GROMACS .gro file of C-alpha atoms in nm:
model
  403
    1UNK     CA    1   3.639  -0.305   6.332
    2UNK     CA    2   3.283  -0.147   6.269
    3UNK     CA    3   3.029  -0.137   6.532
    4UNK     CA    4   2.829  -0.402   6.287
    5UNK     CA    5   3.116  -0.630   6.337
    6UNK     CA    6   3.056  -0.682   6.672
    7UNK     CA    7   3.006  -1.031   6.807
    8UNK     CA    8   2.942  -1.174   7.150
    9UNK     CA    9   3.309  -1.269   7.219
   10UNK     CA   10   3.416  -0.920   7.187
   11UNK     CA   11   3.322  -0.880   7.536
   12UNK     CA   12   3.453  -1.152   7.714
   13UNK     CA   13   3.686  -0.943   7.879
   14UNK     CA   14   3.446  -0.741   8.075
   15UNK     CA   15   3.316  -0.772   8.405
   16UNK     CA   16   3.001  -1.006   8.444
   17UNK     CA   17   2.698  -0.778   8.469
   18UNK     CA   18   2.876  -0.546   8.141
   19UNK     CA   19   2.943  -0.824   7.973
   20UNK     CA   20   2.584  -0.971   8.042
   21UNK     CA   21   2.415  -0.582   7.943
   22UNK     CA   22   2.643  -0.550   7.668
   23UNK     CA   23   2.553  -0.887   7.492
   24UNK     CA   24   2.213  -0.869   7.581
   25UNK     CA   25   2.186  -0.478   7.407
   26UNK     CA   26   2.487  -0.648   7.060
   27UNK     CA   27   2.169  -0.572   6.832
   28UNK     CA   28   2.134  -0.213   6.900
   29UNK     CA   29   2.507  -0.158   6.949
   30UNK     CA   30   2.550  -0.289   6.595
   31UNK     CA   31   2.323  -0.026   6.457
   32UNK     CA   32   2.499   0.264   6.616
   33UNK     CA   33   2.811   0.445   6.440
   34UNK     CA   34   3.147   0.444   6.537
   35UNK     CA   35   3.156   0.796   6.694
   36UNK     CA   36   2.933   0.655   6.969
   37UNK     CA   37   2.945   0.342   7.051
   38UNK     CA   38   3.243   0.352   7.211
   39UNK     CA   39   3.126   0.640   7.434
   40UNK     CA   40   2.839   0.411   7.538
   41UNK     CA   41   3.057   0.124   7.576
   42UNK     CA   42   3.313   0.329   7.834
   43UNK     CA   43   2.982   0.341   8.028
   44UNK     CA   44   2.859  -0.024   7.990
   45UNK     CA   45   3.234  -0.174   8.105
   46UNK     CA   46   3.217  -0.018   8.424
   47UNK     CA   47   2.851  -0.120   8.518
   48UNK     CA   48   2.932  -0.355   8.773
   49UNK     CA   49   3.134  -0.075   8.994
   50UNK     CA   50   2.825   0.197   8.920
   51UNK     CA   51   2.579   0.345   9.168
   52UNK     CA   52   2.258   0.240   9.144
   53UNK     CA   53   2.153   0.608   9.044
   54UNK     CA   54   2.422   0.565   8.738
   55UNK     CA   55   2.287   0.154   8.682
   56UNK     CA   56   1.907   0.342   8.675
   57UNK     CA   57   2.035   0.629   8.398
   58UNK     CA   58   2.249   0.381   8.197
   59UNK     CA   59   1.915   0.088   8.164
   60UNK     CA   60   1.669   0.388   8.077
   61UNK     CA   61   1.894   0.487   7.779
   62UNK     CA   62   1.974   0.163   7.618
   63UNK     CA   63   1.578   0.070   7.698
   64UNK     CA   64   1.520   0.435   7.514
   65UNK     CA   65   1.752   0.339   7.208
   66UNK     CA   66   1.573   0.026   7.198
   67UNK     CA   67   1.281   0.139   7.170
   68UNK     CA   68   1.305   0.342   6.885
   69UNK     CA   69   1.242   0.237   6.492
   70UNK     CA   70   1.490   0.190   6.264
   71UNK     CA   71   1.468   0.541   6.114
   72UNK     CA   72   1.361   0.751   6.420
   73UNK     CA   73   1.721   0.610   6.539
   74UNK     CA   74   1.948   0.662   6.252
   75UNK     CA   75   1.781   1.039   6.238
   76UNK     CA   76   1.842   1.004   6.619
   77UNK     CA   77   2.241   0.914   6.548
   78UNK     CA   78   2.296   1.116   6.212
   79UNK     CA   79   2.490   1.413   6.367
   80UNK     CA   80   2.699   1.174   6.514
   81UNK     CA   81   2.738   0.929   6.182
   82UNK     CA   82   2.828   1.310   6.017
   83UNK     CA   83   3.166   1.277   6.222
   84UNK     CA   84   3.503   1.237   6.043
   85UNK     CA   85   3.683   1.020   6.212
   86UNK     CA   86   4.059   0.973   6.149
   87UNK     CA   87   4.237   0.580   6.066
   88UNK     CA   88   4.420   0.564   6.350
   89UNK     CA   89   4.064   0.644   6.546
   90UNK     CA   90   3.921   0.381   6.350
   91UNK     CA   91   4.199   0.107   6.449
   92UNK     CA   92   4.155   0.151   6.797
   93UNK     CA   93   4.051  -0.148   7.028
   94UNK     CA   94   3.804   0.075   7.139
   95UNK     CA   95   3.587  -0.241   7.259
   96UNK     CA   96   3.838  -0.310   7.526
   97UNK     CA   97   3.968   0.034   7.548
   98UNK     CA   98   3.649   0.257   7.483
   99UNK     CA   99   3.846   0.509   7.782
  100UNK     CA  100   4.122   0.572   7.562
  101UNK     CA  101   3.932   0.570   7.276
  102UNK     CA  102   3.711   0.879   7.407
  103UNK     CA  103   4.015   1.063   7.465
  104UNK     CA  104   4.144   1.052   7.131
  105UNK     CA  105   3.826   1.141   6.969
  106UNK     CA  106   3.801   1.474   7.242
  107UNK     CA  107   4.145   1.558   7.093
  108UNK     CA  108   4.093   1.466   6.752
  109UNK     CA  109   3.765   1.638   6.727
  110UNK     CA  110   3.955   1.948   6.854
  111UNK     CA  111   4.228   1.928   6.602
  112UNK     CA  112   3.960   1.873   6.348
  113UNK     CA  113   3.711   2.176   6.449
  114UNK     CA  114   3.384   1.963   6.473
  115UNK     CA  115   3.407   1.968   6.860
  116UNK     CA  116   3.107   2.188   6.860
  117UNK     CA  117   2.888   1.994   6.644
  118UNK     CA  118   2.957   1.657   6.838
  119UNK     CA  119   2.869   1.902   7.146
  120UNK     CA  120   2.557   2.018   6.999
  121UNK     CA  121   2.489   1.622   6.920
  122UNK     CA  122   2.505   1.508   7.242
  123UNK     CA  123   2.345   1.797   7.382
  124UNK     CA  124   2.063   1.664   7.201
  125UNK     CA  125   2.087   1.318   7.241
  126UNK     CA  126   2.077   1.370   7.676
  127UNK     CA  127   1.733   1.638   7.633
  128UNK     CA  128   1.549   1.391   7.415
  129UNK     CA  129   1.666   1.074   7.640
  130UNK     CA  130   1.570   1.250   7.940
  131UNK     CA  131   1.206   1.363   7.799
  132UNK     CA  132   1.143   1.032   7.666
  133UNK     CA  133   1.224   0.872   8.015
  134UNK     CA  134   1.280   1.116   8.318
  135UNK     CA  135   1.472   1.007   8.603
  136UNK     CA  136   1.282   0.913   8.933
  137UNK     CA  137   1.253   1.228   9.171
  138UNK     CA  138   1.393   1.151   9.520
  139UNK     CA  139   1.188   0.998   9.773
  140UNK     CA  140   1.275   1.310  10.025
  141UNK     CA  141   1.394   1.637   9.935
  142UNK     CA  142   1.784   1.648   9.937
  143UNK     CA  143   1.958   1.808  10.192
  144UNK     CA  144   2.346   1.900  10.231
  145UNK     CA  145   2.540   1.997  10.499
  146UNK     CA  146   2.937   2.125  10.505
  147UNK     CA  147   3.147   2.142  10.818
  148UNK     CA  148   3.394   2.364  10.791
  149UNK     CA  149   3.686   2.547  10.960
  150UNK     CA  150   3.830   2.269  11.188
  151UNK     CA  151   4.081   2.374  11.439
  152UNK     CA  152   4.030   2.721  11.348
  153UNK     CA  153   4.086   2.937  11.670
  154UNK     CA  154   3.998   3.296  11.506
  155UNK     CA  155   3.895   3.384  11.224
  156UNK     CA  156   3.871   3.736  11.035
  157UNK     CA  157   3.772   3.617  10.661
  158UNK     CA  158   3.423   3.698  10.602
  159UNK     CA  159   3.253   3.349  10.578
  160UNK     CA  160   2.998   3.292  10.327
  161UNK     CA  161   2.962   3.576  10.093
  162UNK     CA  162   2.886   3.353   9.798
  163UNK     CA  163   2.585   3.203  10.019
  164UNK     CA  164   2.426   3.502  10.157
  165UNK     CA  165   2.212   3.600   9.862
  166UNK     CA  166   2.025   3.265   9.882
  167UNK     CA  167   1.960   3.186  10.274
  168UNK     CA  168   1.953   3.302  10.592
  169UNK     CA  169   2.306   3.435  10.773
  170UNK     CA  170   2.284   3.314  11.116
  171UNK     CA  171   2.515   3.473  11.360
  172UNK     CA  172   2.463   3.340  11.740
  173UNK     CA  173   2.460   2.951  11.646
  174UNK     CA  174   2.498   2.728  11.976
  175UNK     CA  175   2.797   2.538  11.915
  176UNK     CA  176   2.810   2.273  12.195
  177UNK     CA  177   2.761   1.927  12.038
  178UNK     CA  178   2.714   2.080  11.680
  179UNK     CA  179   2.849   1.752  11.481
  180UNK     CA  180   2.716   1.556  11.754
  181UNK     CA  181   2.370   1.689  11.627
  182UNK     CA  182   2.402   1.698  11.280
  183UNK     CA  183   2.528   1.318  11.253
  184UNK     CA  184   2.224   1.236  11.502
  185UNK     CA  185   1.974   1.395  11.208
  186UNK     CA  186   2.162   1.261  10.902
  187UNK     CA  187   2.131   0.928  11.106
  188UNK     CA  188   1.731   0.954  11.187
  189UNK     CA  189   1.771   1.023  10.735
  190UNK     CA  190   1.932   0.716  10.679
  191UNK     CA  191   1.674   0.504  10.929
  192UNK     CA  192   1.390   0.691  10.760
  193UNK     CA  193   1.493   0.594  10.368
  194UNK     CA  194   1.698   0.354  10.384
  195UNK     CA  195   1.822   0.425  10.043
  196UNK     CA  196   2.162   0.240   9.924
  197UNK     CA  197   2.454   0.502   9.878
  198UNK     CA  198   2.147   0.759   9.931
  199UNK     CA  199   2.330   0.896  10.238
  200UNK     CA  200   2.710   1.036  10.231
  201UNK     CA  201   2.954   1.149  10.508
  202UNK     CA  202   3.266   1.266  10.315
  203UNK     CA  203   3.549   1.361  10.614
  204UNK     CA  204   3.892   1.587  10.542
  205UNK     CA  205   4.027   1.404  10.810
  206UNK     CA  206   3.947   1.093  11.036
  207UNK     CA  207   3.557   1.029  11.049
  208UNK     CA  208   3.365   1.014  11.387
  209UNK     CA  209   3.252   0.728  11.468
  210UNK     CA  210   2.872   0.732  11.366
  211UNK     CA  211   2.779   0.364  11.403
  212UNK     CA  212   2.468   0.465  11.138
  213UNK     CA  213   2.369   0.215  10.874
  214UNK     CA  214   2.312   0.266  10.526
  215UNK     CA  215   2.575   0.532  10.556
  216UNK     CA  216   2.863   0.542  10.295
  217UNK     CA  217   3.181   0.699  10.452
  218UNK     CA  218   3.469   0.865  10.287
  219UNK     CA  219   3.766   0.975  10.477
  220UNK     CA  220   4.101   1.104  10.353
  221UNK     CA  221   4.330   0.957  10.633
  222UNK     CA  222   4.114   0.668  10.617
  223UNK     CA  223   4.269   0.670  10.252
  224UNK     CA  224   4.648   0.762  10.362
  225UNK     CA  225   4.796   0.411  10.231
  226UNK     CA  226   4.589   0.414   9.900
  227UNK     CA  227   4.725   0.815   9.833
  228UNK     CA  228   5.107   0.723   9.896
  229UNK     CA  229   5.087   0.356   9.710
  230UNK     CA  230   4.930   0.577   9.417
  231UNK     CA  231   5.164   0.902   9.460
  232UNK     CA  232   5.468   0.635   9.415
  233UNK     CA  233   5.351   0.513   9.086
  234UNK     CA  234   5.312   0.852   8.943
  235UNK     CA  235   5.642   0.939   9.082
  236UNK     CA  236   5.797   0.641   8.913
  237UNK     CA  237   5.585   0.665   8.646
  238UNK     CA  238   5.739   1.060   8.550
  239UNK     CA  239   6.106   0.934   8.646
  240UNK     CA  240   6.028   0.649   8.370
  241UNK     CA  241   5.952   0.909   8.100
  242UNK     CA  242   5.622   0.715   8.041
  243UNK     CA  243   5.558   0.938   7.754
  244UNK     CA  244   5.394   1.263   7.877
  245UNK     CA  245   5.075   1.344   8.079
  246UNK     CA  246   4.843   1.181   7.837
  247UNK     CA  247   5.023   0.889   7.899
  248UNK     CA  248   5.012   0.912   8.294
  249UNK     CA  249   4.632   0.991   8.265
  250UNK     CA  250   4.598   0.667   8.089
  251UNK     CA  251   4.797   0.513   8.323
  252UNK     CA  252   4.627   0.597   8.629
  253UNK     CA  253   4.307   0.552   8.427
  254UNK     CA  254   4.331   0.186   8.420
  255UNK     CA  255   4.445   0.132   8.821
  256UNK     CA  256   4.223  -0.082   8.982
  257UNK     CA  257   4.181  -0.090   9.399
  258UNK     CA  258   4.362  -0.386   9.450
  259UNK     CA  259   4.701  -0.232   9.274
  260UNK     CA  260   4.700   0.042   9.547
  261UNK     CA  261   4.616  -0.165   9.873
  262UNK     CA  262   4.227  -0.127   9.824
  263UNK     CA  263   3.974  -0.434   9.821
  264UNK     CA  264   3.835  -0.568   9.517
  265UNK     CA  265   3.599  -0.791   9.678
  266UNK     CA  266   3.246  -0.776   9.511
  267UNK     CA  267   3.063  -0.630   9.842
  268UNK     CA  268   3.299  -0.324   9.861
  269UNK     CA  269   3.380  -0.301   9.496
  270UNK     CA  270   3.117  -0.009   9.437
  271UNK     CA  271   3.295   0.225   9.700
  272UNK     CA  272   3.647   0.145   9.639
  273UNK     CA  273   3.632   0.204   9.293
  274UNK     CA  274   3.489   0.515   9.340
  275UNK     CA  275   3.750   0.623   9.610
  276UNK     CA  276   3.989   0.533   9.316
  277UNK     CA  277   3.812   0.749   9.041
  278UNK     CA  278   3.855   1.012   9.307
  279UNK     CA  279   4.235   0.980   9.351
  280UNK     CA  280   4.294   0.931   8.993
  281UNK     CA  281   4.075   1.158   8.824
  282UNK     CA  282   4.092   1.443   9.038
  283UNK     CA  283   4.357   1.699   9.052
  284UNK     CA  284   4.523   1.734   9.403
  285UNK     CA  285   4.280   1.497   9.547
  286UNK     CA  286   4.618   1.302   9.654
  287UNK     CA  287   4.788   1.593   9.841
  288UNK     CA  288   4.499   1.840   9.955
  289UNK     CA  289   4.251   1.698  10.165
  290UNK     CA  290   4.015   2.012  10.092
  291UNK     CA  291   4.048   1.914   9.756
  292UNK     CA  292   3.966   1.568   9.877
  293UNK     CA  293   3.632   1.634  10.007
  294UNK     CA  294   3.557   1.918   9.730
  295UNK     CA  295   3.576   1.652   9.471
  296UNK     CA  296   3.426   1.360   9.630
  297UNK     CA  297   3.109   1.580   9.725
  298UNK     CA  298   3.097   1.652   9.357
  299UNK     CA  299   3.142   1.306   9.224
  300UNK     CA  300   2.900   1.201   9.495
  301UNK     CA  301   2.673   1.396   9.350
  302UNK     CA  302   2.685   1.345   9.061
  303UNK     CA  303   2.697   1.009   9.043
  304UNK     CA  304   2.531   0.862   9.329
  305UNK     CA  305   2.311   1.134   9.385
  306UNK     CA  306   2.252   1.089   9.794
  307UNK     CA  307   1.988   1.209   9.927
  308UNK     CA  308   2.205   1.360  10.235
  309UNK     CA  309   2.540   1.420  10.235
  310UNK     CA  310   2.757   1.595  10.512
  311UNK     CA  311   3.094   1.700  10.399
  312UNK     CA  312   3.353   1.765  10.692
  313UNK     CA  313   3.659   2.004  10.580
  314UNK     CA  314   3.962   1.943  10.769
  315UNK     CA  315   4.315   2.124  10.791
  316UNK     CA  316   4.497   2.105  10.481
  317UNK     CA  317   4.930   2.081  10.427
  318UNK     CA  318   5.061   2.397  10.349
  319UNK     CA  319   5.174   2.453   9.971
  320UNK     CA  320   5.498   2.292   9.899
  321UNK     CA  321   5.715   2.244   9.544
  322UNK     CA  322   5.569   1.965   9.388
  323UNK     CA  323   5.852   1.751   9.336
  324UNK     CA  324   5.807   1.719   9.717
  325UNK     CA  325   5.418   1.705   9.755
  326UNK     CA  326   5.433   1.417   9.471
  327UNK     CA  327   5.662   1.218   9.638
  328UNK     CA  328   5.448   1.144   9.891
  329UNK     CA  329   5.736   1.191  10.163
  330UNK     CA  330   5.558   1.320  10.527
  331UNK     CA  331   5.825   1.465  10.711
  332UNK     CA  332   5.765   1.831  10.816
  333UNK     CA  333   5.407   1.825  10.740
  334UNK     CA  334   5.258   2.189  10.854
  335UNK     CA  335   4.912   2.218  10.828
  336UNK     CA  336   4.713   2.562  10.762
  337UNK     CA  337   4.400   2.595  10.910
  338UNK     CA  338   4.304   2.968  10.828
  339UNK     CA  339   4.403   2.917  10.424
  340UNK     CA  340   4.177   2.561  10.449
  341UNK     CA  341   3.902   2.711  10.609
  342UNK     CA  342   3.881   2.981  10.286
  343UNK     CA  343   3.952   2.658  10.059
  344UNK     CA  344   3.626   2.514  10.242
  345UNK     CA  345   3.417   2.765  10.235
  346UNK     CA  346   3.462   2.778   9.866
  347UNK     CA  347   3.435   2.446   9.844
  348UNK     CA  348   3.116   2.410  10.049
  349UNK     CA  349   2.926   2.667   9.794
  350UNK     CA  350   3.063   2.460   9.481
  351UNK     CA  351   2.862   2.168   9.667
  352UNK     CA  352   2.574   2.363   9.653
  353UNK     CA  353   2.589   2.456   9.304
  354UNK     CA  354   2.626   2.068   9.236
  355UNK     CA  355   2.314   1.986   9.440
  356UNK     CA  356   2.147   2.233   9.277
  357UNK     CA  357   2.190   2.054   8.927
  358UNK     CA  358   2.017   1.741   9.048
  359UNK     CA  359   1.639   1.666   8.993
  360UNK     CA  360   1.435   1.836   9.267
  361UNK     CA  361   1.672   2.131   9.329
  362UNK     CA  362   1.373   2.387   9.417
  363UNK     CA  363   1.275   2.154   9.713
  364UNK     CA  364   1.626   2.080   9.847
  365UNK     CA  365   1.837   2.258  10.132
  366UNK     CA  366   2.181   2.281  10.243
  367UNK     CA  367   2.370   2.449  10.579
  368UNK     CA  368   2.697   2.533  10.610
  369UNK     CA  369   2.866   2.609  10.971
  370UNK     CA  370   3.188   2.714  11.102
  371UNK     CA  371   3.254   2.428  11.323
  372UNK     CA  372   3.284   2.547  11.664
  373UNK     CA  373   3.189   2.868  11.630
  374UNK     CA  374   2.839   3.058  11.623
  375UNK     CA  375   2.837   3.099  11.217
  376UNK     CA  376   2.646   2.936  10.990
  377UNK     CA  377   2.390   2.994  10.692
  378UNK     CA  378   2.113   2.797  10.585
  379UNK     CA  379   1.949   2.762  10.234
  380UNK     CA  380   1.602   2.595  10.184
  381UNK     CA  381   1.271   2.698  10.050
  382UNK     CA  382   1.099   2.730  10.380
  383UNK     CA  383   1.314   3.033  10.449
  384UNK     CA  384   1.367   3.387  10.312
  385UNK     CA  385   1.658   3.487  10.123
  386UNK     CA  386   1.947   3.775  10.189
  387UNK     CA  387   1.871   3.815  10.518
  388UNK     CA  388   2.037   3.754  10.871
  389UNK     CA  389   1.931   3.601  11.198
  390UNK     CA  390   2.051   3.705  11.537
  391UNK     CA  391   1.849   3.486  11.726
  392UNK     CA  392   2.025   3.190  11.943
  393UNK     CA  393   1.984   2.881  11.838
  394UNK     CA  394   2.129   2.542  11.840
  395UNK     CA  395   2.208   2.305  11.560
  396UNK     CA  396   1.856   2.100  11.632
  397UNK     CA  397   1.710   2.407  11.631
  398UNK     CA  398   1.862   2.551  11.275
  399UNK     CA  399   1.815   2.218  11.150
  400UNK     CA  400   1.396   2.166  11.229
  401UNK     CA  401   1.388   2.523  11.041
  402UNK     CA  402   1.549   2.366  10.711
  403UNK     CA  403   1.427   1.979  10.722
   0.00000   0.00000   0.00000
């Protein structure tokens, strides 16, 4: 089927609100060639499980492509149209399956060398979007926090060399009631701008108990069910000989929360399906809870782009074959606390970087401490850069310097 074949009915297999967008926007998908519709349609079926930052981005485009004339659209779309697309592409239920239908085209587009030209395409299509109709800055400057190096007794790594160019090292941080503090201030955040899925607390291990509103919580034991219902499919899944790793990512592609124990009740659909784009999407999110929290930090941000988010790494299991870690089998669990706490310090400065690509970067901060201890470094543009602080301080204190 071509994208001017489309009809109304075509979509009756999609969520409400997609189905309603999708329907409502048949004109202009009807104008669009077949090496992008489906890309915008893999967008539009999941609209009733996005963030509101993502439901904000996905309205301003189609209200951008439908604003355009004829021709400023099909000049718009012609590096796309260009696009040789193979038969088997082209017999593709890619209405229903626009997922599996993007993954084909990455591949064939590969085989076919014009990978770089549909690059350079969409490129593009995102600058001019995003001049035409820029995104809403945030209505505080951002601010991210990581917590790392739980149960850590001693420590001899040197902490933070990828931060220490951009903030302040300081060296004689108070540690008494540290979290205690920090959840206090990303608390008085949420009361202040009371933003939905504007502020995150993503834990490694089993949350505290914060009792703040308008706070979206992520835990991996909170998640320990969901991870071993999920490891058991892929484990019978590989045993099956479901027909190779493409096949398994497909697979685990179209899970939805309820198969793996989660809710799929309309006021917690958001979240869970999220939690499941984590597990399923992510590699070692299911075994590794530094992974865990890595990823969800940068799917957070990415997609719900919070306003505050505090990331808590916890101990990690030690490496193990991975027949065994995919089995999802517990017994003679060891944990490693010194390699998790290098796993989290890395992870806290890829967090950075993927704050840093979100609108009002030059205005946002972030602080990272070794919990328990008197480490931590601070980046914000209120304070100088490459340098070190030896004064005492507690986590109130560091945080009025950043905030």
């Amino acid at each position: 089927m071509l994208p001017s074949q489309l009809q109304i009915e075509n979509f009756k297999s999609y969520p409400p609100q997609a189905r309603q967008l999708a329907t409502d926007r048949i004109e202009l998908l009807q104008q669009l060639p077949l090496s992008f519709v489906p890309l915008l349609l893999r967008e539009i079926i999941s609209y009733d499980w996005k963030f509101p930052a993502e439901r904000s981005d996905m309205d301003r485009q189609l209200a951008y492509l439908g604003a355009l004339a004829p021709a400023q659209r099909d000049q718009m779309m012609a590096p796309f149209a260009r696009l040789k697309l193979s038969s088997q592409l082209e017999r593709l239920d890619w209405v229903d399956s626009p997922g599996q239908f993007s993954e084909q085209l990455t591949a064939h587009l590969w085989a076919t060398r014009q990978i770089d030209g549909f690059r350079e395409a969409a490129e593009g299509y995102i600058q001019k979007v995003d001049s035409a109709s820029p995104a809403e800055p945030p209505p505080v400057p951002r601010l991210g926090v990581a917590v790392i190096g739980k149960g850590v007794a001693e420590n001899k790594y040197p902490l933070f060399r990828k931060f220490r160019p951009y903030g302040v090292y300081f060296s004689r941080v108070k540690p008494e009631n540290g979290l205690g503090m920090l959840l206090e201030a990303l608390g008085a955040r949420a009361a202040a701008h009371p933003v939905p899925f504007g502020h995150w607390y993503i834990d490694g291990g089993t949350k505290e108990n914060t009792g703040i509103g308008q706070l979206t919580c992520v835990a991996y034991n909170s998640l320990d069910s969901v991870r071993t219902n999920l490891l058991n499919k892929i484990e019978r899944a590989i045993q099956s000989d479901i027909g190779g790793p493409e096949a398994l990512r497909t697979m685990m592609a179209r899970l939805r929360p309820d198969e793996l124990g989660l809710s799929d009740a309309p006021e917690s659909a958001v979240l869970n399906h999220f939690q499941v784009s984590v597990l399923t999407e992510g590699s070692g999110t299911q075994i590794f809870s530094t992974t865990f929290v890595q990823w969800t930090a940068r799917e957070a941000l990415r997609r719900a782009q919070p306003i505050t988010l505090l990331t808590r790494y916890a101990p990690r299991q030690r490496q193990r074959p991975m027949n065994e870690l995919l089995s999802g089998k517990k017994q003679n669990i060891e944990l490693d606390p010194p390699g998790s706490l290098i796993d989290a310090d890395m992870g806290a400065f890829y967090t950075w970087l993927n704050q840093q690509r979100l609108r009002g970067a030059a205005q946002s901060s972030f602080l990272v401490w070794f919990e328990d201890h008197s480490e931590a470094l601070a980046i914000s543009p209120t304070l100088p850069r490459g340098t070190q602080s030896d004064s005492p301080v507690d986590m109130k204190g560091l945080l009025a310097q950043i905030v």
